[in-house]
Amino acid sequence: MPRTPRLGLLVAALLLPLIPLAAAPSVLPTAAAGPLVEDYASYQPATKCRPDAKPGTEELGRWLVKRFGGSFGGISRACGGSISEHTEGRAFDWTVNASTRTGRKTAQQFLRRAFRTNRAGETDALARRMGIMYVIWDDQMYSAWRGFEPVPYLSSSCKKVKRCSQTLRHRDHVHISLTRQAARGKTSWYLRR
C-alpha cells in the first residue's frame, strides 16, 4: 500500500522536534550537573571523635601550601579533650604568620581569592565551592553563615586579647573548618579537580 502524503507529514511533524536535541546535546540544561556554586554552609558542629584526616581536608591543605606557600600545620587532634572539627578530621591549620609581611600577604591573597565574586556574580564563590564553613585568622572569624564577613574573634580560652597567645589568636596560623560534605571531597571544587 503506497504512503499517503498526510502520513509522511505526520511522521515528519513528530520526528522534527527530536532531531535538534540529538544533533545538539549542548542545548540540554546544564542545571542537571548541579549548581555552579553551593549555598552558604550552615554551622555543622562536631559530634564525634573520629580524628582520621578526611580526603577533602587533606586535598585542600596540600593545594593551599602548593598554591600560596606557608606550611601544613595538621588536621587531627587526639580524642579525650573537647570535640572539634579537628577531632572529626575536617579542620586544618595552615601555618602563616600574621606578624610578618610575607605571612600577612600570603593569607590575604588566599582570603581575597576565596571570597571573590565570580563571573556569574556569585559572591564568595571559591569558599562556597570548597565547602568552607569558617576561617579564623588574625583575631577575625569569617563564617559562611554570615556571608564570610569578618567579625572579631576571641578564643573561649582567653579573657582578653592581650593576654592570649599568638596561637589562640590565630596569628601564627589560619584555621579552616569544612563541612562534612567538603571533608569527604564531595563539593564542586573537589569533584571538578
Backbone as JSON, one array per atom type, in Angstrom:
{
  "sequence": "MPRTPRLGLLVAALLLPLIPLAAAPSVLPTAAAGPLVEDYASYQPATKCRPDAKPGTEELGRWLVKRFGGSFGGISRACGGSISEHTEGRAFDWTVNASTRTGRKTAQQFLRRAFRTNRAGETDALARRMGIMYVIWDDQMYSAWRGFEPVPYLSSSCKKVKRCSQTLRHRDHVHISLTRQAARGKTSWYLRR",
  "N": [[0.83, -1.17, 0.0], [0.69, 2.15, -0.94], [2.29, 5.02, 0.55], [0.57, 7.72, 1.98], [0.54, 11.26, 1.4], [-0.25, 12.66, 3.69], [0.33, 10.97, 5.87], [3.12, 10.89, 5.75], [3.73, 13.57, 6.31], [2.75, 13.7, 8.9], [4.47, 11.9, 10.26], [6.92, 13.28, 9.87], [6.33, 15.62, 11.26], [6.2, 14.66, 13.86], [8.8, 13.65, 14.32], [10.56, 15.76, 13.78], [10.91, 17.68, 15.97], [12.61, 16.17, 17.59], [15.06, 15.85, 16.34], [16.86, 18.2, 16.56], [17.61, 18.0, 19.31], [19.01, 15.59, 19.44], [21.06, 16.12, 17.68], [22.31, 18.32, 18.76], [23.5, 18.24, 21.65], [24.29, 20.19, 23.42], [22.28, 21.92, 23.96], [20.89, 20.97, 26.06], [19.82, 21.46, 29.42], [22.16, 22.83, 31.72], [21.85, 22.71, 34.39], [21.31, 20.2, 35.25], [23.69, 19.06, 35.95], [24.18, 20.01, 38.43], [24.55, 22.69, 40.9], [26.54, 25.59, 40.13], [27.85, 26.85, 42.18], [27.85, 26.09, 45.58], [25.36, 26.57, 48.18], [25.65, 28.95, 50.93], [27.29, 27.58, 53.69], [25.85, 26.17, 56.62], [26.39, 26.13, 60.19], [27.97, 23.23, 61.22], [28.25, 21.48, 63.85], [30.83, 19.65, 65.56], [30.39, 16.29, 66.49], [31.33, 13.78, 67.14], [34.29, 11.93, 67.99], [36.43, 11.3, 65.63], [39.24, 11.2, 64.5], [40.69, 10.7, 62.12], [42.2, 12.01, 59.25], [40.26, 13.51, 56.77], [39.68, 12.98, 53.24], [39.07, 15.27, 51.6], [39.8, 17.37, 53.26], [42.57, 16.98, 53.51], [43.29, 17.31, 50.8], [42.61, 20.02, 50.25], [44.3, 21.33, 52.07], [46.88, 20.6, 51.09], [46.72, 21.8, 48.54], [46.53, 24.54, 49.21], [49.08, 25.08, 50.37], [50.77, 24.45, 48.24], [49.89, 26.28, 46.3], [49.94, 28.84, 47.55], [51.96, 28.92, 49.49], [53.51, 28.91, 52.76], [53.0, 26.49, 55.39], [51.79, 23.18, 56.06], [49.93, 22.77, 58.82], [48.62, 20.71, 60.08], [45.91, 18.35, 60.77], [44.4, 16.45, 62.45], [43.37, 15.99, 65.88], [43.92, 14.62, 69.1], [41.63, 12.4, 70.71], [39.69, 12.84, 73.68], [39.83, 15.33, 74.89], [38.1, 18.36, 74.31], [35.58, 18.18, 71.77], [36.0, 18.89, 68.38], [36.07, 20.29, 65.03], [38.58, 19.53, 64.22], [38.94, 17.1, 65.6], [37.24, 15.58, 64.18], [38.46, 15.33, 61.81], [38.08, 17.27, 59.87], [39.03, 19.84, 59.85], [41.76, 22.07, 59.47], [45.02, 23.44, 60.07], [46.77, 26.06, 58.65], [49.9, 27.1, 58.35], [50.87, 30.25, 58.57], [52.28, 33.41, 59.26], [50.97, 36.12, 60.95], [52.43, 38.21, 61.96], [54.42, 38.83, 60.25], [55.32, 40.44, 57.18], [55.28, 38.9, 54.84], [53.77, 36.66, 55.67], [51.27, 37.87, 56.27], [50.61, 38.85, 53.72], [50.46, 36.46, 52.25], [48.3, 35.04, 53.49], [46.25, 36.93, 53.08], [46.11, 36.98, 50.28], [45.01, 34.45, 49.71], [42.52, 34.68, 51.11], [41.3, 36.84, 49.75], [40.99, 35.67, 47.23], [39.36, 33.43, 47.84], [37.03, 34.67, 48.75], [36.12, 36.14, 46.65], [33.91, 37.46, 44.12], [32.53, 35.58, 41.52], [32.53, 35.33, 37.85], [29.9, 34.9, 37.19], [28.58, 36.34, 39.03], [28.31, 35.31, 41.57], [28.79, 35.5, 44.94], [31.63, 35.09, 47.11], [32.55, 32.78, 45.9], [34.61, 30.73, 45.52], [35.18, 29.89, 48.16], [32.69, 28.88, 48.92], [32.4, 26.8, 47.03], [34.49, 25.19, 47.87], [33.5, 24.33, 50.24], [33.94, 25.6, 52.65], [33.38, 26.17, 55.98], [34.03, 27.9, 58.06], [36.63, 30.36, 58.67], [39.37, 31.18, 60.7], [41.5, 33.75, 61.5], [44.08, 35.86, 62.5], [42.81, 37.25, 64.74], [40.24, 37.43, 63.71], [37.11, 36.14, 62.55], [35.69, 34.44, 59.85], [32.77, 33.5, 58.76], [30.65, 31.21, 56.99], [27.88, 31.3, 57.39], [27.47, 33.93, 57.95], [27.94, 35.16, 55.62], [30.66, 35.3, 55.16], [31.64, 37.66, 56.21], [34.01, 39.48, 58.06], [34.34, 39.14, 61.59], [35.2, 40.19, 64.9], [37.28, 37.93, 66.71], [37.66, 35.99, 69.61], [39.19, 33.58, 71.41], [37.57, 31.11, 73.4], [39.15, 30.31, 75.43], [40.52, 32.48, 76.28], [40.54, 35.48, 78.19], [41.1, 38.1, 77.64], [42.29, 39.77, 74.73], [44.97, 40.71, 74.7], [46.22, 39.11, 76.58], [46.22, 36.69, 75.49], [47.57, 33.9, 73.72], [49.61, 33.86, 70.7], [48.93, 31.69, 69.14], [46.31, 30.94, 70.05], [45.04, 33.22, 69.28], [45.11, 32.93, 66.63], [47.13, 33.99, 65.03], [49.49, 32.93, 64.21], [48.8, 31.01, 62.49], [46.34, 29.96, 60.06], [43.13, 28.92, 60.62], [40.99, 26.54, 59.21], [37.83, 25.34, 58.81], [35.78, 22.76, 57.55], [32.73, 21.74, 55.89], [30.95, 18.66, 56.42], [30.46, 17.37, 54.0], [32.33, 18.58, 52.28], [34.71, 17.84, 53.55], [34.73, 15.17, 52.93], [35.33, 15.43, 50.32], [33.33, 16.06, 48.45], [32.14, 18.35, 47.37], [31.64, 20.87, 44.8], [34.17, 21.98, 44.12], [36.08, 19.99, 44.67], [35.1, 17.85, 43.16], [35.37, 18.73, 40.55], [38.04, 18.76, 40.09]],
  "CA": [[0.0, 0.0, 0.0], [1.53, 3.34, -1.0], [2.14, 6.02, 1.63], [-0.15, 8.93, 1.61], [1.3, 12.45, 1.82], [-0.62, 13.07, 5.05], [1.06, 10.13, 6.81], [4.52, 11.37, 5.72], [3.77, 14.85, 7.04], [2.55, 13.41, 10.31], [5.74, 11.34, 10.77], [7.89, 14.37, 9.89], [5.97, 16.55, 12.34], [6.52, 14.02, 15.13], [10.24, 13.44, 14.45], [11.32, 17.0, 13.6], [11.39, 18.26, 17.23], [13.63, 15.33, 18.23], [16.33, 15.94, 15.62], [17.82, 19.15, 17.15], [18.14, 17.52, 20.58], [20.01, 14.55, 19.19], [22.18, 16.7, 16.95], [22.98, 19.37, 19.53], [23.29, 17.98, 23.08], [24.63, 21.35, 24.23], [21.09, 22.68, 24.33], [20.32, 20.41, 27.27], [20.12, 22.35, 30.55], [23.36, 22.49, 32.49], [21.48, 22.57, 35.8], [21.3, 18.78, 35.6], [25.0, 18.73, 36.51], [24.26, 20.56, 39.78], [24.82, 24.12, 40.95], [27.92, 26.0, 39.92], [28.37, 27.2, 43.5], [26.99, 25.63, 46.66], [24.82, 27.58, 49.09], [26.48, 29.2, 52.1], [27.18, 26.49, 54.66], [25.44, 26.45, 57.99], [27.34, 25.56, 61.14], [27.82, 21.8, 61.47], [29.13, 21.23, 64.99], [31.42, 18.33, 65.72], [29.6, 15.48, 67.42], [32.03, 12.54, 67.48], [35.74, 11.98, 67.82], [36.94, 10.43, 64.57], [40.29, 12.12, 64.08], [41.37, 10.41, 60.85], [42.1, 13.1, 58.28], [39.35, 13.22, 55.66], [40.37, 13.24, 51.98], [38.91, 16.65, 51.14], [40.59, 18.23, 54.15], [43.96, 16.83, 53.08], [43.48, 17.88, 49.47], [42.59, 21.48, 50.33], [45.54, 21.75, 52.74], [48.0, 20.49, 50.14], [46.54, 22.81, 47.49], [46.86, 25.86, 49.76], [50.53, 25.21, 50.53], [51.36, 24.46, 46.89], [49.47, 27.48, 45.57], [50.22, 30.11, 48.22], [53.1, 28.84, 50.39], [53.24, 28.54, 54.15], [53.16, 25.05, 55.6], [50.61, 22.46, 56.52], [50.05, 22.64, 60.26], [47.99, 19.48, 60.56], [44.46, 18.18, 60.79], [43.82, 15.69, 63.56], [43.66, 16.21, 67.29], [43.62, 13.41, 69.87], [40.38, 12.33, 71.45], [39.86, 12.94, 75.12], [39.52, 16.7, 75.3], [36.87, 18.82, 73.69], [35.36, 17.73, 70.39], [36.02, 19.99, 67.42], [36.21, 19.82, 63.66], [39.88, 18.84, 64.16], [38.79, 15.72, 66.06], [36.47, 14.88, 63.15], [39.28, 15.28, 60.6], [37.57, 18.18, 58.84], [39.6, 21.17, 60.03], [43.22, 22.03, 59.44], [45.74, 24.69, 60.32], [47.7, 26.43, 57.6], [50.86, 27.91, 59.08], [51.38, 31.52, 58.03], [52.45, 34.26, 60.43], [50.41, 37.47, 60.8], [53.37, 39.24, 62.42], [55.38, 39.13, 59.18], [54.72, 40.98, 55.96], [55.06, 37.77, 53.93], [52.66, 35.88, 56.2], [50.02, 38.62, 56.06], [50.34, 38.89, 52.28], [50.09, 35.11, 51.84], [46.93, 34.76, 53.96], [45.32, 37.85, 52.42], [45.91, 36.55, 48.89], [44.03, 33.36, 49.71], [41.2, 35.17, 51.53], [40.73, 37.61, 48.63], [40.57, 34.73, 46.18], [38.25, 32.6, 48.34], [35.82, 35.47, 48.96], [35.88, 36.93, 45.44], [32.71, 37.18, 43.34], [32.92, 35.01, 40.22], [31.99, 35.99, 36.65], [28.44, 34.73, 37.18], [28.02, 37.21, 40.07], [28.12, 34.57, 42.81], [29.73, 36.0, 45.94], [32.39, 34.12, 47.9], [32.37, 31.58, 45.08], [35.58, 29.66, 45.78], [34.97, 29.39, 49.53], [31.47, 28.08, 48.91], [32.68, 25.58, 46.28], [35.38, 24.38, 48.7], [32.78, 23.86, 51.42], [34.5, 26.2, 53.86], [32.36, 26.54, 56.95], [34.55, 29.15, 58.6], [38.07, 30.6, 58.73], [39.81, 32.06, 61.79], [42.84, 34.27, 61.19], [44.48, 37.18, 62.97], [41.75, 37.83, 65.58], [38.99, 37.59, 62.94], [36.43, 34.92, 62.1], [34.94, 34.6, 58.61], [31.89, 32.33, 58.74], [29.76, 31.11, 55.85], [26.52, 31.69, 57.76], [27.43, 35.4, 57.97], [28.41, 35.64, 54.32], [32.11, 35.46, 55.27], [32.02, 38.99, 56.7], [34.86, 39.28, 59.24], [33.91, 39.64, 62.9], [36.27, 39.96, 65.87], [37.3, 36.59, 67.29], [38.42, 35.79, 70.82], [39.06, 32.19, 71.85], [36.91, 30.94, 74.69], [40.22, 30.08, 76.41], [41.14, 33.77, 76.6], [39.65, 36.5, 78.75], [41.42, 39.35, 76.95], [43.15, 39.55, 73.57], [46.37, 40.99, 75.02], [46.76, 38.02, 77.4], [46.01, 35.46, 74.72], [48.75, 33.52, 72.92], [49.54, 34.05, 69.24], [48.24, 30.53, 68.58], [44.88, 31.05, 70.33], [44.53, 34.35, 68.49], [45.25, 32.52, 65.22], [48.05, 34.92, 64.35], [50.6, 32.16, 63.65], [48.22, 30.05, 61.55], [44.96, 30.15, 59.62], [42.32, 27.73, 60.88], [39.93, 26.38, 58.22], [36.9, 24.24, 59.09], [34.99, 22.38, 56.39], [31.5, 20.97, 56.08], [31.18, 17.21, 56.32], [30.5, 17.02, 52.58], [33.61, 19.03, 51.75], [35.76, 17.0, 54.14], [34.73, 13.92, 52.16], [35.7, 15.75, 48.94], [32.12, 15.91, 47.65], [31.57, 19.6, 46.86], [32.0, 21.09, 43.39], [35.61, 22.25, 43.94], [36.8, 18.7, 44.66], [34.59, 16.99, 42.08], [35.82, 19.24, 39.25], [39.51, 18.75, 40.02]],
  "C": [[0.88, 1.24, 0.0], [1.24, 4.3, 0.15], [1.36, 7.22, 1.11], [0.66, 10.13, 2.08], [0.98, 12.87, 3.24], [0.14, 12.26, 6.1], [2.53, 10.57, 6.89], [4.67, 12.68, 6.47], [3.61, 14.63, 8.54], [3.82, 12.85, 10.94], [6.8, 12.42, 10.87], [7.61, 15.33, 11.04], [6.31, 15.96, 13.71], [8.02, 13.89, 15.36], [11.05, 14.73, 14.43], [11.77, 17.61, 14.94], [12.5, 17.45, 17.9], [15.0, 15.48, 17.58], [17.27, 16.96, 16.23], [18.4, 18.69, 18.48], [19.22, 16.47, 20.39], [21.25, 15.13, 18.54], [22.97, 17.69, 17.78], [22.76, 19.16, 21.02], [23.61, 19.18, 23.95], [23.41, 22.18, 24.6], [20.42, 22.11, 25.57], [20.69, 21.32, 28.44], [21.34, 21.88, 31.33], [23.03, 22.31, 33.96], [21.45, 21.11, 36.22], [22.61, 18.36, 36.23], [25.15, 19.27, 37.93], [24.61, 22.04, 39.75], [26.29, 24.41, 40.68], [28.6, 26.28, 41.26], [27.36, 26.76, 44.55], [26.44, 26.82, 47.45], [25.83, 27.83, 50.21], [26.22, 28.1, 53.12], [26.63, 27.0, 55.98], [26.47, 25.8, 58.92], [26.99, 24.09, 61.37], [28.75, 21.43, 62.63], [29.66, 19.8, 65.02], [30.62, 17.57, 66.76], [30.32, 14.22, 67.88], [33.53, 12.75, 67.32], [36.15, 10.88, 66.84], [38.06, 11.2, 63.88], [41.02, 11.8, 62.77], [41.12, 11.54, 59.87], [41.21, 12.67, 57.12], [40.02, 13.64, 54.35], [40.24, 14.67, 51.46], [39.73, 17.63, 51.96], [42.06, 18.18, 53.75], [44.21, 17.5, 51.74], [43.52, 19.4, 49.51], [43.86, 22.0, 51.01], [46.74, 21.69, 51.83], [47.92, 21.55, 49.06], [46.94, 24.2, 47.98], [48.37, 26.06, 49.84], [51.2, 25.28, 49.15], [51.09, 25.77, 46.17], [49.97, 28.78, 46.2], [51.45, 30.09, 49.12], [52.66, 28.56, 51.81], [53.5, 27.06, 54.33], [51.89, 24.47, 56.18], [50.77, 22.17, 57.99], [49.35, 21.44, 60.85], [46.49, 19.54, 60.66], [43.99, 17.64, 62.13], [44.27, 16.17, 64.93], [43.24, 14.94, 68.03], [42.27, 13.52, 70.56], [40.68, 12.45, 72.94], [39.55, 14.32, 75.65], [38.19, 17.11, 74.7], [36.78, 18.31, 72.25], [35.3, 18.96, 69.5], [36.08, 19.42, 66.02], [37.57, 19.14, 63.45], [39.72, 17.37, 64.56], [37.87, 14.92, 65.14], [37.22, 14.82, 61.83], [38.83, 16.22, 59.5], [37.96, 19.65, 59.09], [41.12, 21.03, 59.96], [43.77, 23.42, 59.69], [46.77, 24.87, 59.22], [48.64, 27.45, 58.23], [51.38, 29.07, 58.25], [51.33, 32.51, 59.2], [51.96, 35.68, 60.17], [51.38, 38.56, 61.22], [54.45, 39.54, 61.38], [54.64, 39.63, 57.94], [54.37, 39.85, 54.98], [53.87, 36.94, 54.38], [51.32, 36.56, 55.98], [49.63, 38.61, 54.58], [49.84, 37.53, 51.78], [48.64, 34.8, 52.22], [45.92, 35.65, 53.24], [45.08, 37.49, 50.95], [44.88, 35.43, 48.82], [42.64, 33.87, 50.06], [40.53, 35.98, 50.42], [40.21, 36.68, 47.54], [39.35, 33.93, 46.62], [36.94, 33.39, 48.4], [35.48, 36.37, 47.76], [34.55, 36.51, 44.8], [33.15, 36.66, 41.97], [32.24, 35.74, 39.06], [30.47, 35.91, 36.56], [27.76, 35.58, 38.26], [27.77, 36.52, 41.4], [29.2, 34.97, 43.81], [30.41, 34.85, 46.67], [32.44, 32.76, 47.21], [33.33, 30.45, 45.43], [35.38, 29.06, 47.16], [33.74, 28.5, 49.59], [31.68, 26.77, 48.17], [33.58, 24.63, 47.08], [34.68, 23.83, 49.94], [33.36, 24.4, 52.7], [33.35, 26.65, 54.75], [32.76, 27.84, 57.66], [36.07, 29.15, 58.59], [38.32, 31.47, 59.94], [41.25, 32.45, 61.49], [43.0, 35.65, 61.78], [43.35, 37.91, 63.71], [40.43, 38.06, 64.86], [38.42, 36.21, 62.6], [35.59, 35.28, 60.88], [34.05, 33.37, 58.48], [30.92, 32.38, 57.56], [28.36, 31.62, 56.2], [26.36, 33.19, 57.96], [27.94, 35.98, 56.66], [29.9, 35.94, 54.29], [32.54, 36.89, 55.62], [32.85, 38.82, 57.96], [34.23, 39.88, 60.5], [35.05, 39.36, 63.88], [36.13, 38.57, 66.5], [38.17, 36.6, 68.54], [38.15, 34.36, 71.29], [38.38, 32.13, 73.2], [37.92, 30.65, 75.81], [40.88, 31.36, 76.88], [40.1, 34.73, 77.19], [39.86, 37.84, 78.04], [42.41, 39.05, 75.83], [44.62, 39.7, 73.95], [47.02, 39.86, 75.83], [46.68, 36.67, 76.69], [47.25, 35.16, 73.87], [48.53, 33.78, 71.44], [48.76, 32.9, 68.59], [46.74, 30.61, 68.83], [44.24, 32.22, 69.61], [44.56, 34.05, 67.0], [46.04, 33.55, 64.43], [49.24, 34.17, 63.76], [50.09, 31.05, 62.71], [46.8, 30.48, 61.17], [44.24, 28.83, 59.9], [41.19, 27.69, 59.86], [39.11, 25.14, 58.58], [36.0, 24.02, 57.89], [33.68, 21.71, 56.8], [31.84, 19.49, 55.98], [31.29, 16.78, 54.86], [31.84, 17.41, 51.96], [34.76, 18.18, 52.27], [35.85, 15.66, 53.42], [35.13, 14.15, 50.7], [34.53, 15.69, 47.99], [31.45, 17.22, 47.27], [32.17, 19.88, 45.48], [33.5, 21.32, 43.18], [36.39, 20.95, 43.83], [36.38, 17.86, 43.47], [35.06, 17.45, 40.71], [37.33, 19.27, 39.1], [39.99, 17.49, 39.32]]
}
